[in-house]
Coordinates of C-alpha atoms and ligand atoms in Angstrom, one line a residue:
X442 CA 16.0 39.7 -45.2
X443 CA 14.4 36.4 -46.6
X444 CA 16.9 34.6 -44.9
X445 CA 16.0 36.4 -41.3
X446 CA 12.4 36.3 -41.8
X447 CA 12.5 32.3 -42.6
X448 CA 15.0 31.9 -39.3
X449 CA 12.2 33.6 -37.2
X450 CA 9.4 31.8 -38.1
X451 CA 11.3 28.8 -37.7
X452 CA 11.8 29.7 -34.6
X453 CA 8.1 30.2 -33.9
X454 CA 7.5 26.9 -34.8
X455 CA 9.6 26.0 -32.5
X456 CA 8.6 27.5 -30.0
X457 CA 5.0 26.8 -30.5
X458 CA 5.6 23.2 -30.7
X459 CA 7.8 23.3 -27.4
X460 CA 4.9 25.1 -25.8
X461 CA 2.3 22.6 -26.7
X462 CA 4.5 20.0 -25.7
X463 CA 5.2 21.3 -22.6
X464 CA 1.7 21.8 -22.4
X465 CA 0.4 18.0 -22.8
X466 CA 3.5 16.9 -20.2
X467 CA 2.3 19.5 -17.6
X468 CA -1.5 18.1 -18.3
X469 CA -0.5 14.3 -17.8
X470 CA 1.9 15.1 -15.0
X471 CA -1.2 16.9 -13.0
X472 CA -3.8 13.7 -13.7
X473 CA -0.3 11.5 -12.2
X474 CA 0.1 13.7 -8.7
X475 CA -1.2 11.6 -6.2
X476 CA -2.3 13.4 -2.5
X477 CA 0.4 13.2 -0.1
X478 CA -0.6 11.2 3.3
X479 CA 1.0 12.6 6.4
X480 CA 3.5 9.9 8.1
X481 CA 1.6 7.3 10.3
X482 CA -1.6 7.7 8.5
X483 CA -3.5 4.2 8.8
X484 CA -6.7 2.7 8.4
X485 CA -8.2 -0.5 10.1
X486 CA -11.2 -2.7 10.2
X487 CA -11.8 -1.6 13.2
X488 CA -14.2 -4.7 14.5
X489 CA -13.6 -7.8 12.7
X490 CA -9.7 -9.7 13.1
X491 CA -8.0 -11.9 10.8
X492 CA -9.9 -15.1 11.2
X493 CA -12.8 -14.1 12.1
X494 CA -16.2 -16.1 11.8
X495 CA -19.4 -14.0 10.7
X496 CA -22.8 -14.3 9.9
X497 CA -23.6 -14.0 6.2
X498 CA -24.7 -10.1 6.9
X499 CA -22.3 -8.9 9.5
X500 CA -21.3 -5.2 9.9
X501 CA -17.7 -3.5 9.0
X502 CA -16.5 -0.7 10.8
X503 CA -13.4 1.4 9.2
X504 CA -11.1 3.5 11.3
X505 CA -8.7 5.9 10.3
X506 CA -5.6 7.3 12.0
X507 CA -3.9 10.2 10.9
X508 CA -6.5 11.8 8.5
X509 CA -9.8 13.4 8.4
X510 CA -13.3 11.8 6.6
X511 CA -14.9 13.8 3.9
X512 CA -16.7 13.1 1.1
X513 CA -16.0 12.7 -2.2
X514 CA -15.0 15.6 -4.0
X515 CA -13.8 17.7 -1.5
X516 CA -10.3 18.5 -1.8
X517 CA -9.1 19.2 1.9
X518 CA -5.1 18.5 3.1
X519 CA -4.9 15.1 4.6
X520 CA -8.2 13.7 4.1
X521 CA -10.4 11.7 2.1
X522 CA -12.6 8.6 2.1
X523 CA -13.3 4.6 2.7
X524 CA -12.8 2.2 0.0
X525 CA -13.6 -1.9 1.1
X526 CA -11.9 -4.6 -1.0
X527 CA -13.6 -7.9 -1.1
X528 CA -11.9 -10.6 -2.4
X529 CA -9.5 -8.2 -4.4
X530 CA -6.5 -10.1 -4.8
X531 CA -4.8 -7.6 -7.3
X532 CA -4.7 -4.0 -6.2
X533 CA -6.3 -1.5 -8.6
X534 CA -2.7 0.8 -10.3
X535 CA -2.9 3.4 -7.0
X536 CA -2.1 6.5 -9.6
X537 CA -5.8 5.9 -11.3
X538 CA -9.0 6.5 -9.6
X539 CA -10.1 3.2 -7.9
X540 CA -12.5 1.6 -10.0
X541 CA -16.2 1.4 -8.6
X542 CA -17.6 -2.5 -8.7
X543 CA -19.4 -4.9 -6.3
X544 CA -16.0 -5.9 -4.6
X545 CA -14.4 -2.2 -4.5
X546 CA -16.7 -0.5 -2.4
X547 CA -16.5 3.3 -2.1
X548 CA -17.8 5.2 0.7
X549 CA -18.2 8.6 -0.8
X550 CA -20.4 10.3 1.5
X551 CA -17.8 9.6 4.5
X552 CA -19.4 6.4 6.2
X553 CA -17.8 4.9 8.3
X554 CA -19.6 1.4 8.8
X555 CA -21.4 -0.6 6.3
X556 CA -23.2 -4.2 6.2
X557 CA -22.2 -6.9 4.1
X558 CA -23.8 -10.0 3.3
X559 CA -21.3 -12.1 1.6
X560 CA -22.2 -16.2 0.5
X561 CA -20.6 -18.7 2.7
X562 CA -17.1 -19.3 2.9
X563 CA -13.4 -17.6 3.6
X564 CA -13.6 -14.1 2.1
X565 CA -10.8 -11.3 2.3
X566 CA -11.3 -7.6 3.7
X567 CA -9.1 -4.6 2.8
X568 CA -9.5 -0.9 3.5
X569 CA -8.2 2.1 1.4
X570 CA -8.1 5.3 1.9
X571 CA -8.0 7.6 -1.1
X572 CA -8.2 11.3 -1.6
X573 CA -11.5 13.5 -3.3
X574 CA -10.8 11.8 -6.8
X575 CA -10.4 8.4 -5.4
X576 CA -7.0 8.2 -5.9
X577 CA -5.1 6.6 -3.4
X578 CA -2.6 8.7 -1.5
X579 CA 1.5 8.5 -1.6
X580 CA 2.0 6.7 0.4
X581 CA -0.8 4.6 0.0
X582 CA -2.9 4.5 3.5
X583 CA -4.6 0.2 3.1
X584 CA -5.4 -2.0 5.6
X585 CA -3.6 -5.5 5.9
X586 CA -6.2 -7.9 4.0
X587 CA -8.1 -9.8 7.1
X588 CA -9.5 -13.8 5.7
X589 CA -12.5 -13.8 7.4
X590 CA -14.6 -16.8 7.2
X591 CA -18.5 -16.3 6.6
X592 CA -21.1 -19.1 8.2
X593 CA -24.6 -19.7 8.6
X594 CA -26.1 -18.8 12.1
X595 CA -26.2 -22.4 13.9
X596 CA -30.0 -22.3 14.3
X597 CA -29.7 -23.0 10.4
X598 CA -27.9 -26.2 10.5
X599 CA -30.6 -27.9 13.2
Ligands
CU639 CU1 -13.9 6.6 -3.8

């Protein structure tokens, strides 16, 4: 009896500790799932090309192709909103929120346009796209980085 009564809460140890486990392995699993993006999904900067020469406050106009606009923390299939990098030479690990700074621009309430004024000289450009917790989708939906090169209006230099 001793014997039988030890086995079984042994195995409820057991099986408590496999639960909790299992537990902590679900919860870490669910923070990794990244929103699917449907195939051909892109974004662009829609009115600036590579090589382009801008004012020091110009306008940036995002496009997207394949997925719907909404803001922030609504969780809808095949959507989501407008990150711009500037000068981001090292992507952000796509399976964490992107981070929120002066060069990783999140547009949250579902703009699609924003000015920038930027000091003179060669700057890059990059869009992403990421889902209601800012987490890029699988695949990741980014723009091509565009070098764009920021002057001051002639009228300046005379
Ligand atoms: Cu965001």
């Amino acid at each position: 009896m001793r014997t039988n009564h030890g086995s079984v809460f042994m195995a409820l140890i057991a099986l408590l500790c496999a639960g909790t486990a299992g537990n902590l392995l679900a919860e870490d699993t669910a923070a990794l799932v990244r929103s699917p993006s449907p195939p051909g999904a892109s974004v662009t900067i829609a009115n600036l090309e590579d090589g382009a020469v801008v004012p020091p406050t110009f306008l940036v106009q995002f496009s997207v192709t394949g997925m719907t606009i909404v803001p922030a923390g609504t969780d809808a299939k095949d959507s989501g909103h407008h990150h711009l990098l500037i000068d981001v030479v090292e992507l952000p690990d796509p399976n964490l929120p992107l981070p929120m700074s002066d060069t990783i621009m999140h547009f949250g309430k579902g703009q699609t346009e924003t000015e920038l004024t930027l000091p003179e000289g060669t700057h890059t450009l990059q869009l992403v796209f990421a889902d209601y917790r800012h987490i890029p989708h699988d695949p990741i939906v980014m723009s091509v980085p565009i070098t764009i090169t920021v002057a001051a209006p002639a009228s300046d230099n005379q």
